PDB file of C-alpha atoms in Angstrom:
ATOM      1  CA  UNK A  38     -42.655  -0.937   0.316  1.00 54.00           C
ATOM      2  CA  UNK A  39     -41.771  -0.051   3.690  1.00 53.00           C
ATOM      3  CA  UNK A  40     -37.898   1.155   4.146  1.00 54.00           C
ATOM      4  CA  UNK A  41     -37.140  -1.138   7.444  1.00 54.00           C
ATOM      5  CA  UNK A  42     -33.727  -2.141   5.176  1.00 58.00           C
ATOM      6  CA  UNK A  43     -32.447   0.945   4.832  1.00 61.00           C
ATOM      7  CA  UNK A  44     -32.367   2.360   8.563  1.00 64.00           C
ATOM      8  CA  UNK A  45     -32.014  -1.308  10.432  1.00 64.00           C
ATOM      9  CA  UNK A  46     -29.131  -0.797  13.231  1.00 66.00           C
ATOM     10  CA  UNK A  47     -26.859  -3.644  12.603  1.00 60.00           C
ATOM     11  CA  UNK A  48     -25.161  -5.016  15.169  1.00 58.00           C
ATOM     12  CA  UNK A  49     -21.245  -3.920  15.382  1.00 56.00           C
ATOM     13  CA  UNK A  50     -20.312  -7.737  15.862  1.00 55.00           C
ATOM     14  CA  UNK A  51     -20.529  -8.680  11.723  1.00 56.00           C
ATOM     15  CA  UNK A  52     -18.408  -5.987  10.391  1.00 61.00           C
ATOM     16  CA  UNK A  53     -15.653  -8.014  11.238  1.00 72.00           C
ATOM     17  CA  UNK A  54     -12.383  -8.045  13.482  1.00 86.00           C
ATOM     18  CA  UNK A  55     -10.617  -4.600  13.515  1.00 91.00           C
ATOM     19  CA  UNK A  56      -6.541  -4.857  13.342  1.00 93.00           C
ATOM     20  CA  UNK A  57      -3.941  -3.070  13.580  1.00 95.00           C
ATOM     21  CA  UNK A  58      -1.402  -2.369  10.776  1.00 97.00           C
ATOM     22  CA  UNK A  59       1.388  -0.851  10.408  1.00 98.00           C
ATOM     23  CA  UNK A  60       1.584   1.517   7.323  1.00 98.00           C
ATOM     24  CA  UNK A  61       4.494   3.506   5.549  1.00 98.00           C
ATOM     25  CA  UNK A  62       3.690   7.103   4.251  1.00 98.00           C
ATOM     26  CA  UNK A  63       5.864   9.072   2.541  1.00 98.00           C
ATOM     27  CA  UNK A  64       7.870  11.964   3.988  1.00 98.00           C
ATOM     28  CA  UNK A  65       7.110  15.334   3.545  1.00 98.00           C
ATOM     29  CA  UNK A  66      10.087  16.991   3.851  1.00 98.00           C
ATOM     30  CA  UNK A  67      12.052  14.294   2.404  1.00 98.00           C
ATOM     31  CA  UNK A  68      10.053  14.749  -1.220  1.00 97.00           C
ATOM     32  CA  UNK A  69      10.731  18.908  -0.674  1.00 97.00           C
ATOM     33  CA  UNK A  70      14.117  19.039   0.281  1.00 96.00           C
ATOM     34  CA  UNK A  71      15.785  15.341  -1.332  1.00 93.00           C
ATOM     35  CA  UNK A  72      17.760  15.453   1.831  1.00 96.00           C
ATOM     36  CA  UNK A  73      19.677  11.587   1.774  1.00 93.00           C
ATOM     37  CA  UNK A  74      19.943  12.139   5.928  1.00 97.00           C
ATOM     38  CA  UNK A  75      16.065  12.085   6.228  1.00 97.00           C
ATOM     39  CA  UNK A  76      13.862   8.769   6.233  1.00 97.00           C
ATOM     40  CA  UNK A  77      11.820   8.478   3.042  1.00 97.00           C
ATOM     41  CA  UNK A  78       9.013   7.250   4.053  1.00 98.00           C
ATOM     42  CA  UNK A  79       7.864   6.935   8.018  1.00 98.00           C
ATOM     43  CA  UNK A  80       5.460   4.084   9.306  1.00 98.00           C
ATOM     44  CA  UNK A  81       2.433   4.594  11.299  1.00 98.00           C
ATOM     45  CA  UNK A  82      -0.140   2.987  13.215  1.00 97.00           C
ATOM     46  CA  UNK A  83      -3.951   2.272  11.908  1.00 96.00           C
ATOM     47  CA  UNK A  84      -6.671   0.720  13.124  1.00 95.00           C
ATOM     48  CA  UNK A  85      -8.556  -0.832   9.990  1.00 94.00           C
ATOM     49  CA  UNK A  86     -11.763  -2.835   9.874  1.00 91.00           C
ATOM     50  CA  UNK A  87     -11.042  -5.781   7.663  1.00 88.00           C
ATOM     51  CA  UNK A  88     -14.949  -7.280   7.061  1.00 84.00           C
ATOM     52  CA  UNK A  89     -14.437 -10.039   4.745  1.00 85.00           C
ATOM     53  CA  UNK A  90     -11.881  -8.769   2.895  1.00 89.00           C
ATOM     54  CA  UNK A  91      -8.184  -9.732   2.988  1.00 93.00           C
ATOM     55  CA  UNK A  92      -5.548  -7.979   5.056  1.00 95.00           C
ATOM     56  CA  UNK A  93      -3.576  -7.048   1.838  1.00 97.00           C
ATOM     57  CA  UNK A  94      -6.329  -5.446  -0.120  1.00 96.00           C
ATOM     58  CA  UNK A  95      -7.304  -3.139   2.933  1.00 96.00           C
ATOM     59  CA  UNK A  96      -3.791  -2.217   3.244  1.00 97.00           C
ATOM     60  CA  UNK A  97      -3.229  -0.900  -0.040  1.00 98.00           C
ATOM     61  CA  UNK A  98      -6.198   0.591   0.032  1.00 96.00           C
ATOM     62  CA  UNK A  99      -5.499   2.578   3.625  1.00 97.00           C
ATOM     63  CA  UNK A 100      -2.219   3.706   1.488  1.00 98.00           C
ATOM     64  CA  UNK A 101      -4.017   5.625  -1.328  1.00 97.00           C
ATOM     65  CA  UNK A 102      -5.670   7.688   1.372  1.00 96.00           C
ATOM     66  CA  UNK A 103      -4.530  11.107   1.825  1.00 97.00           C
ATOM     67  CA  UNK A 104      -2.816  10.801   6.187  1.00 97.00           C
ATOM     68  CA  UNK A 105      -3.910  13.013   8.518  1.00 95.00           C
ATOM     69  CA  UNK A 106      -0.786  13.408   9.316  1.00 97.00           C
ATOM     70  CA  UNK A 107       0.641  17.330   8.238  1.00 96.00           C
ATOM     71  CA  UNK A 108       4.013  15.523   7.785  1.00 97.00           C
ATOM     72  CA  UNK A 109       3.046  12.478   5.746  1.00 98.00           C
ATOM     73  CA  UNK A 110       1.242  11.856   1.986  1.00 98.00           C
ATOM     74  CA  UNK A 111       1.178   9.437   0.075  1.00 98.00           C
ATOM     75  CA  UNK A 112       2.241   8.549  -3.349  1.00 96.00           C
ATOM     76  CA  UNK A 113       0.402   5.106  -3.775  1.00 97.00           C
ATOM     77  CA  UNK A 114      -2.766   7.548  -4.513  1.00 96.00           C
ATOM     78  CA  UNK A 115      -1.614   8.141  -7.879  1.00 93.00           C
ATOM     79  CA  UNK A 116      -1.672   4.534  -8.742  1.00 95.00           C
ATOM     80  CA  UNK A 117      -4.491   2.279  -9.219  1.00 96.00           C
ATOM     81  CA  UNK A 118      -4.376  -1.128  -7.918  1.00 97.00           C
ATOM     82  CA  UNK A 119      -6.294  -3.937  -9.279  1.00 97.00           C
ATOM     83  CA  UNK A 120      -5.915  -7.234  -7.431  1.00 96.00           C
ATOM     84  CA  UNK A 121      -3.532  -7.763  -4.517  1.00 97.00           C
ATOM     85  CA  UNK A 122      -3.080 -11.513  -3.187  1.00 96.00           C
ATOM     86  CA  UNK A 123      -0.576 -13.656  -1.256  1.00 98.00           C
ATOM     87  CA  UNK A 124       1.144 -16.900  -2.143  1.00 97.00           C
ATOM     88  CA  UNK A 125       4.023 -18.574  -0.779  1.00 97.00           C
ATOM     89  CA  UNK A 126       5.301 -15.324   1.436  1.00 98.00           C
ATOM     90  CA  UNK A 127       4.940 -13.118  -1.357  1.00 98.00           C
ATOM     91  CA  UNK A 128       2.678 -10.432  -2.196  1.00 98.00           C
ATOM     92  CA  UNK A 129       1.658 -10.075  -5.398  1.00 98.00           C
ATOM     93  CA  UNK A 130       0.268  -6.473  -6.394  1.00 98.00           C
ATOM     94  CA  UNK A 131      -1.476  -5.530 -10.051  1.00 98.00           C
ATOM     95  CA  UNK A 132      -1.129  -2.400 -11.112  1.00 98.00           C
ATOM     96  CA  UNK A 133      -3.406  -0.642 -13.621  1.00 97.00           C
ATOM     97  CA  UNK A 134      -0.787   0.795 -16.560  1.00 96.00           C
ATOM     98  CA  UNK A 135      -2.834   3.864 -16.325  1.00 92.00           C
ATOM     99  CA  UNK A 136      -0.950   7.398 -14.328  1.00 85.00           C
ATOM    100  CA  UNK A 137       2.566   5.098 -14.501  1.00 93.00           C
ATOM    101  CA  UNK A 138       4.658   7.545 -15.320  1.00 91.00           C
ATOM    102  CA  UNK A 139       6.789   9.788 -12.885  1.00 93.00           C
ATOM    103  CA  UNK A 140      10.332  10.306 -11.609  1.00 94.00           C
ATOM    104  CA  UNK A 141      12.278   8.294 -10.348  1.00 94.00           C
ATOM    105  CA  UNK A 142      11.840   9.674  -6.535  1.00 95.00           C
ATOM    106  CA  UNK A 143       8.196   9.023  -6.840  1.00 95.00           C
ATOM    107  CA  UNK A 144       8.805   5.571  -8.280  1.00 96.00           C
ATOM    108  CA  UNK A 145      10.737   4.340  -5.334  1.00 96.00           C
ATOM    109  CA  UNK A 146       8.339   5.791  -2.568  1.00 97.00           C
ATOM    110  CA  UNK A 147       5.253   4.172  -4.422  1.00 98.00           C
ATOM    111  CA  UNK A 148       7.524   0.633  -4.121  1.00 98.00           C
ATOM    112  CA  UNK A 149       9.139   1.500  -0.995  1.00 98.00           C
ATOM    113  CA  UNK A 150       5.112   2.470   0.845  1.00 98.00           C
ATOM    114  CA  UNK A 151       3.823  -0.789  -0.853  1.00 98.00           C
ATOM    115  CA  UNK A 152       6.885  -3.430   0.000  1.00 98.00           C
ATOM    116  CA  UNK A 153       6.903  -2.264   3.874  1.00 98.00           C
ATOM    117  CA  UNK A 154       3.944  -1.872   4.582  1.00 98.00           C
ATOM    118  CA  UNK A 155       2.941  -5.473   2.987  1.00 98.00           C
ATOM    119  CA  UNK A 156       6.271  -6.853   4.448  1.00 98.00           C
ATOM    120  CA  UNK A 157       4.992  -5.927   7.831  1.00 98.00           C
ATOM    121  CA  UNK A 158       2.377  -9.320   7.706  1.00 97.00           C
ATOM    122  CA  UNK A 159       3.812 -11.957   8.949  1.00 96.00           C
ATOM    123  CA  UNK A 160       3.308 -14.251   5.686  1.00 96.00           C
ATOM    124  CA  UNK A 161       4.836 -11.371   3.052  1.00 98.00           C
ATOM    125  CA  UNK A 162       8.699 -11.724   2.923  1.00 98.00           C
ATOM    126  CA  UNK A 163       8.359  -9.687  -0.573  1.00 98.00           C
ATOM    127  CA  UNK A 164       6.741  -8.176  -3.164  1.00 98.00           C
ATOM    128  CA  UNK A 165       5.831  -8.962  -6.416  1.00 98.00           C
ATOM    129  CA  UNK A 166       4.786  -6.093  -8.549  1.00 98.00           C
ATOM    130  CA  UNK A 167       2.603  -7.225 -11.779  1.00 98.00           C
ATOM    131  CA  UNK A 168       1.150  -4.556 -14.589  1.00 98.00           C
ATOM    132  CA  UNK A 169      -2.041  -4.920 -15.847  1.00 98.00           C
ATOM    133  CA  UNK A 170      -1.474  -8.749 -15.007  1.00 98.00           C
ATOM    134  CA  UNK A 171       1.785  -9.086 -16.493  1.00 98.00           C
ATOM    135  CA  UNK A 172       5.234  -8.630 -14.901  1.00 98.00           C
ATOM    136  CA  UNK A 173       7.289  -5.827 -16.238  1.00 97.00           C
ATOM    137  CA  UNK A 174      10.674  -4.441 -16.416  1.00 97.00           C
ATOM    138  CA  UNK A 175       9.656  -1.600 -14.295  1.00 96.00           C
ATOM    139  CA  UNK A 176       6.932   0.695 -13.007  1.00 96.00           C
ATOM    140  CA  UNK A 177       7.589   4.054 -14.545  1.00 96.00           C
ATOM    141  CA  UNK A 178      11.567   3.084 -16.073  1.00 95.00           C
ATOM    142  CA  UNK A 179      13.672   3.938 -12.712  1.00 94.00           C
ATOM    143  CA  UNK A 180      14.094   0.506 -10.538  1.00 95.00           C
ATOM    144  CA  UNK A 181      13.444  -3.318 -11.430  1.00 97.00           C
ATOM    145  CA  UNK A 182      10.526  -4.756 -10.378  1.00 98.00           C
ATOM    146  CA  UNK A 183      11.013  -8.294 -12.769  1.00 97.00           C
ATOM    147  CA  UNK A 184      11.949 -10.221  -9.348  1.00 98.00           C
ATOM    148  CA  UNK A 185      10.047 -10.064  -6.326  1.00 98.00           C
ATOM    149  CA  UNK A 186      10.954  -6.814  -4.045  1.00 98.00           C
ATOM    150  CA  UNK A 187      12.587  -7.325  -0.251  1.00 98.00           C
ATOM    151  CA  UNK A 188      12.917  -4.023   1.615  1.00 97.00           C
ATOM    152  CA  UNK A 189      16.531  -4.099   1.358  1.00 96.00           C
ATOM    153  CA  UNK A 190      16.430  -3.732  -2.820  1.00 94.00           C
ATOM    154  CA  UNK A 191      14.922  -0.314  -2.696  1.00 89.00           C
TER     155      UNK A 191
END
Protein backbone atom coordinates (compact mmCIF):
# COMPACT_ATOMS: atom_id res chain seq x y z
CA UNK A 1 0.00 0.00 0.00
CA UNK A 2 0.17 3.59 0.21
CA UNK A 3 2.96 4.98 2.85
CA UNK A 4 0.50 7.72 4.64
CA UNK A 5 2.04 5.90 8.11
CA UNK A 6 5.30 6.52 7.58
CA UNK A 7 5.40 10.44 6.82
CA UNK A 8 2.04 11.41 9.01
CA UNK A 9 3.07 14.71 11.13
CA UNK A 10 2.07 13.82 14.58
CA UNK A 11 1.04 16.24 16.69
CA UNK A 12 3.83 17.38 19.43
CA UNK A 13 1.04 17.09 22.23
CA UNK A 14 1.37 12.87 22.63
CA UNK A 15 5.02 12.60 23.04
CA UNK A 16 4.49 13.41 26.43
CA UNK A 17 5.44 16.11 29.18
CA UNK A 18 9.12 17.26 28.86
CA UNK A 19 10.99 17.74 32.46
CA UNK A 20 13.68 18.84 33.72
CA UNK A 21 16.34 16.77 35.57
CA UNK A 22 19.08 17.26 37.15
CA UNK A 23 22.01 14.91 36.13
CA UNK A 24 25.60 14.19 37.59
CA UNK A 25 28.52 13.66 35.04
CA UNK A 26 31.71 12.87 35.89
CA UNK A 27 34.64 15.29 36.04
CA UNK A 28 37.14 15.54 33.62
CA UNK A 29 39.89 16.74 35.27
CA UNK A 30 39.09 15.05 38.39
CA UNK A 31 39.53 11.36 36.53
CA UNK A 32 43.10 12.99 34.91
CA UNK A 33 44.62 14.51 37.69
CA UNK A 34 42.91 12.38 41.09
CA UNK A 35 43.05 15.77 42.64
CA UNK A 36 40.87 15.12 46.31
CA UNK A 37 40.24 19.27 46.16
CA UNK A 38 38.17 18.87 42.88
CA UNK A 39 34.37 17.71 42.76
CA UNK A 40 34.05 14.24 41.25
CA UNK A 41 31.35 14.43 39.49
CA UNK A 42 29.36 17.94 38.60
CA UNK A 43 25.45 18.08 38.03
CA UNK A 44 23.78 19.59 35.14
CA UNK A 45 20.62 20.59 33.76
CA UNK A 46 18.52 18.51 30.93
CA UNK A 47 15.54 18.84 29.41
CA UNK A 48 14.25 15.15 28.70
CA UNK A 49 11.05 14.01 27.03
CA UNK A 50 9.66 11.32 29.25
CA UNK A 51 6.67 9.71 26.73
CA UNK A 52 5.35 6.93 28.67
CA UNK A 53 8.20 5.90 30.21
CA UNK A 54 9.23 6.40 33.86
CA UNK A 55 11.37 9.25 35.13
CA UNK A 56 14.06 6.73 36.38
CA UNK A 57 14.57 4.77 33.24
CA UNK A 58 15.07 8.07 31.13
CA UNK A 59 17.48 9.19 33.62
CA UNK A 60 19.80 6.46 33.48
CA UNK A 61 19.51 6.38 30.17
CA UNK A 62 20.43 10.40 29.64
CA UNK A 63 23.61 9.20 31.87
CA UNK A 64 25.10 6.65 29.40
CA UNK A 65 25.17 9.44 26.85
CA UNK A 66 28.39 10.88 26.00
CA UNK A 67 27.72 15.28 27.52
CA UNK A 68 28.29 17.84 25.38
CA UNK A 69 29.94 19.24 27.81
CA UNK A 70 34.17 19.39 26.97
CA UNK A 71 34.51 19.11 30.80
CA UNK A 72 32.14 16.26 31.63
CA UNK A 73 31.84 12.21 30.51
CA UNK A 74 30.39 9.80 31.77
CA UNK A 75 31.20 6.50 33.21
CA UNK A 76 27.60 4.95 33.48
CA UNK A 77 28.23 4.28 29.51
CA UNK A 78 30.28 1.41 30.25
CA UNK A 79 27.56 -0.29 32.12
CA UNK A 80 24.45 -1.77 30.93
CA UNK A 81 21.35 -1.32 32.79
CA UNK A 82 18.50 -3.62 32.68
CA UNK A 83 15.46 -2.57 34.70
CA UNK A 84 15.36 0.50 36.94
CA UNK A 85 12.14 0.95 39.27
CA UNK A 86 11.07 2.72 42.48
CA UNK A 87 9.55 1.39 45.67
CA UNK A 88 9.22 2.80 48.97
CA UNK A 89 11.85 5.91 48.30
CA UNK A 90 14.29 3.70 46.89
CA UNK A 91 15.60 3.15 43.57
CA UNK A 92 16.32 0.00 42.58
CA UNK A 93 18.86 -0.33 39.52
CA UNK A 94 19.83 -3.91 37.63
CA UNK A 95 22.87 -4.11 36.29
CA UNK A 96 23.90 -6.49 33.49
CA UNK A 97 27.24 -8.50 35.02
CA UNK A 98 28.66 -7.90 31.65
CA UNK A 99 31.89 -4.82 31.35
CA UNK A 100 31.82 -4.93 35.55
CA UNK A 101 35.10 -4.77 36.06
CA UNK A 102 37.28 -1.54 36.63
CA UNK A 103 39.09 0.41 39.34
CA UNK A 104 38.05 1.48 42.03
CA UNK A 105 37.84 5.37 40.84
CA UNK A 106 35.58 4.30 38.10
CA UNK A 107 33.49 2.20 40.47
CA UNK A 108 32.59 5.06 42.69
CA UNK A 109 31.77 7.64 39.83
CA UNK A 110 29.45 4.95 38.10
CA UNK A 111 27.61 4.78 41.89
CA UNK A 112 28.20 8.25 42.74
CA UNK A 113 26.45 9.55 38.77
CA UNK A 114 23.64 6.93 39.43
CA UNK A 115 22.77 7.64 43.40
CA UNK A 116 22.59 11.63 42.72
CA UNK A 117 21.23 11.89 39.98
CA UNK A 118 18.26 9.33 41.06
CA UNK A 119 18.36 10.97 44.59
CA UNK A 120 17.49 14.20 42.94
CA UNK A 121 13.45 12.83 42.51
CA UNK A 122 11.65 13.63 45.09
CA UNK A 123 10.49 9.88 45.95
CA UNK A 124 14.37 8.31 45.78
CA UNK A 125 16.05 8.77 49.25
CA UNK A 126 18.57 5.86 47.97
CA UNK A 127 19.75 3.46 45.85
CA UNK A 128 19.61 0.01 45.56
CA UNK A 129 22.06 -1.52 43.21
CA UNK A 130 20.99 -5.26 42.02
CA UNK A 131 23.27 -7.56 39.44
CA UNK A 132 21.75 -9.40 36.95
CA UNK A 133 18.66 -9.41 39.43
CA UNK A 134 20.45 -10.35 42.41
CA UNK A 135 22.07 -8.12 45.06
CA UNK A 136 25.78 -8.38 45.36
CA UNK A 137 28.65 -7.64 47.51
CA UNK A 138 29.84 -5.11 45.10
CA UNK A 139 29.97 -3.80 41.55
CA UNK A 140 33.49 -4.35 40.37
CA UNK A 141 35.13 -5.36 44.29
CA UNK A 142 35.89 -1.58 45.56
CA UNK A 143 32.66 -0.25 47.68
CA UNK A 144 29.48 -2.13 49.16
CA UNK A 145 26.55 -1.97 47.42
CA UNK A 146 24.60 -5.01 49.75
CA UNK A 147 22.50 -2.04 51.49
CA UNK A 148 20.79 0.56 49.72
CA UNK A 149 23.22 3.67 48.73
CA UNK A 150 22.51 7.46 50.30
CA UNK A 151 24.82 10.08 48.80
CA UNK A 152 26.63 10.44 51.92
CA UNK A 153 28.11 6.52 51.73
CA UNK A 154 30.11 7.19 48.64
Amino acid sequence: GDNTDDNTIVDPEPEGETKTVKLYFANQEYILTGDESLDAIISVERQVKIKDRPIEEVILEELQNEPEEEELTTIVEKVEVLSAEIAENTAYVNLSGENLHGGSLEESLILQQIVFSLTELEDVDRVQFLVDGSKRDSLMGHISIEEPLERPDI
